[in-house]
mmCIF file of C-alpha atoms in Angstrom:
data_model
loop_
_atom_site.group_PDB
_atom_site.id
_atom_site.type_symbol
_atom_site.label_atom_id
_atom_site.label_comp_id
_atom_site.label_asym_id
_atom_site.label_seq_id
_atom_site.Cartn_x
_atom_site.Cartn_y
_atom_site.Cartn_z
ATOM 1 C CA MET T 266 125.728 24.906 139.832
ATOM 2 C CA GLY T 267 125.849 23.533 143.343
ATOM 3 C CA ASN T 268 129.690 23.293 143.285
ATOM 4 C CA TYR T 269 130.363 27.038 143.578
ATOM 5 C CA SER T 270 133.475 27.860 145.574
ATOM 6 C CA PRO T 271 134.537 31.509 146.149
ATOM 7 C CA GLU T 272 138.120 30.378 146.834
ATOM 8 C CA ILE T 273 138.453 29.076 143.273
ATOM 9 C CA ASP T 274 137.048 32.318 141.810
ATOM 10 C CA ASP T 275 139.528 34.407 143.848
ATOM 11 C CA ALA T 276 142.474 32.312 142.685
ATOM 12 C CA VAL T 277 141.517 32.626 139.026
ATOM 13 C CA LEU T 278 140.958 36.381 139.337
ATOM 14 C CA SER T 279 144.323 37.028 140.999
ATOM 15 C CA GLU T 280 146.200 34.933 138.414
ATOM 16 C CA THR T 281 144.569 36.819 135.560
ATOM 17 C CA MET T 282 145.324 40.232 137.055
ATOM 18 C CA ASP T 283 149.004 39.330 137.546
ATOM 19 C CA GLU T 284 149.363 38.622 133.807
ATOM 20 C CA VAL T 285 148.089 42.033 132.663
ATOM 21 C CA LYS T 286 150.895 44.431 131.705
ATOM 22 C CA GLU T 287 150.750 48.042 130.651
ATOM 23 C CA PRO T 288 151.513 48.519 126.941
ATOM 24 C CA SER T 289 154.855 49.977 125.942
ATOM 25 C CA MET T 290 154.668 53.674 125.174
ATOM 26 C CA TYR T 291 156.354 55.461 122.285
ATOM 27 C CA ARG T 292 157.466 59.063 121.874
ATOM 28 C CA VAL T 293 156.516 60.658 118.550
ATOM 29 C CA LEU T 294 159.072 63.223 117.377
ATOM 30 C CA LEU T 295 159.239 65.832 114.617
ATOM 31 C CA HIS T 296 162.623 66.652 113.087
ATOM 32 C CA ASN T 297 163.700 70.000 111.692
ATOM 33 C CA ASP T 298 164.526 70.493 108.024
ATOM 34 C CA ASP T 299 165.252 73.512 105.853
ATOM 35 C CA TYR T 300 162.150 73.197 103.671
ATOM 36 C CA THR T 301 159.009 72.512 105.713
ATOM 37 C CA SER T 302 157.269 75.750 106.639
ATOM 38 C CA MET T 303 156.638 76.634 110.263
ATOM 39 C CA GLU T 304 152.958 77.123 109.435
ATOM 40 C CA PHE T 305 152.691 73.586 108.079
ATOM 41 C CA VAL T 306 154.319 72.162 111.223
ATOM 42 C CA VAL T 307 151.813 74.064 113.385
ATOM 43 C CA ASP T 308 148.961 72.751 111.224
ATOM 44 C CA ILE T 309 150.266 69.161 111.596
ATOM 45 C CA LEU T 310 150.521 69.548 115.366
ATOM 46 C CA GLU T 311 146.976 70.885 115.589
ATOM 47 C CA PHE T 312 145.414 68.395 113.163
ATOM 48 C CA VAL T 313 147.278 65.138 113.826
ATOM 49 C CA PHE T 314 148.242 65.617 117.476
ATOM 50 C CA ASN T 315 145.237 67.674 118.637
ATOM 51 C CA LYS T 316 147.413 70.431 120.085
ATOM 52 C CA SER T 317 146.083 73.905 120.753
ATOM 53 C CA MET T 318 147.585 76.668 118.640
ATOM 54 C CA GLU T 319 149.705 77.804 121.599
ATOM 55 C CA GLN T 320 151.022 74.278 122.245
ATOM 56 C CA ALA T 321 151.661 73.746 118.529
ATOM 57 C CA ILE T 322 153.661 76.970 118.256
ATOM 58 C CA LEU T 323 155.800 76.046 121.281
ATOM 59 C CA ILE T 324 156.558 72.583 119.866
ATOM 60 C CA MET T 325 157.243 74.024 116.396
ATOM 61 C CA LEU T 326 159.715 76.510 117.905
ATOM 62 C CA LYS T 327 161.449 73.691 119.777
ATOM 63 C CA VAL T 328 161.759 71.736 116.522
ATOM 64 C CA HIS T 329 163.051 74.827 114.731
ATOM 65 C CA ASN T 330 165.549 75.866 117.427
ATOM 66 C CA GLU T 331 166.695 72.501 118.786
ATOM 67 C CA GLY T 332 166.244 70.254 115.759
ATOM 68 C CA ILE T 333 163.676 67.939 117.323
ATOM 69 C CA GLY T 334 160.422 68.229 119.255
ATOM 70 C CA LEU T 335 158.160 65.868 121.166
ATOM 71 C CA CYS T 336 154.599 65.675 119.835
ATOM 72 C CA GLY T 337 153.304 63.190 122.394
ATOM 73 C CA VAL T 338 153.627 59.743 123.950
ATOM 74 C CA TYR T 339 151.305 56.996 122.733
ATOM 75 C CA THR T 340 150.861 53.240 122.516
ATOM 76 C CA HIS T 341 152.677 51.609 119.597
ATOM 77 C CA GLU T 342 149.640 51.443 117.335
ATOM 78 C CA VAL T 343 148.607 55.043 117.937
ATOM 79 C CA ALA T 344 152.185 56.316 117.520
ATOM 80 C CA GLU T 345 152.572 54.365 114.276
ATOM 81 C CA THR T 346 149.304 55.789 112.951
ATOM 82 C CA LYS T 347 150.319 59.360 113.791
ATOM 83 C CA VAL T 348 153.752 58.960 112.170
ATOM 84 C CA GLY T 349 152.059 57.612 109.040
ATOM 85 C CA ALA T 350 149.569 60.486 108.987
ATOM 86 C CA VAL T 351 152.363 63.067 109.242
ATOM 87 C CA GLU T 352 154.349 61.388 106.451
ATOM 88 C CA THR T 353 151.284 61.210 104.193
ATOM 89 C CA LEU T 354 150.278 64.837 104.781
ATOM 90 C CA ALA T 355 153.840 66.117 104.428
ATOM 91 C CA SER T 356 154.564 64.305 101.169
ATOM 92 C CA GLY T 357 151.132 65.239 99.830
ATOM 93 C CA ASN T 358 151.986 68.894 100.419
ATOM 94 C CA GLY T 359 155.515 68.646 99.013
ATOM 95 C CA PHE T 360 157.366 68.811 102.339
ATOM 96 C CA PRO T 361 160.138 66.456 103.521
ATOM 97 C CA LEU T 362 159.027 66.673 107.175
ATOM 98 C CA LYS T 363 160.419 63.728 109.126
ATOM 99 C CA CYS T 364 158.423 62.176 111.949
ATOM 100 C CA THR T 365 159.739 59.249 114.002
ATOM 101 C CA MET T 366 158.794 57.200 117.023
ATOM 102 C CA GLU T 367 160.976 55.735 119.742
ATOM 103 C CA ARG T 368 160.261 53.660 122.816
ATOM 104 C CA ASP T 369 159.698 55.827 125.882
#
């Protein structure tokens, strides 16, 4: 314990901090179709993406009018989980709602 050197600790700390990188982020998108109800899309946005009713309605209208809408931007694992949740809920309710993710 008598060989403590603050210079060595500083060097190790700065090397470690240089190696840390922010994770890649992914955009999660909903795609319009002719079968999924607007109400179901709003429910998905509220339940899976934690959107308020007002936010969910605005995103749903964007999906409906423009063909695609952004649900949020997340790390890869979170985005993948949300896409899977949407697919499971949609198919379980008989809707072909498509949800994808792309690198931001």
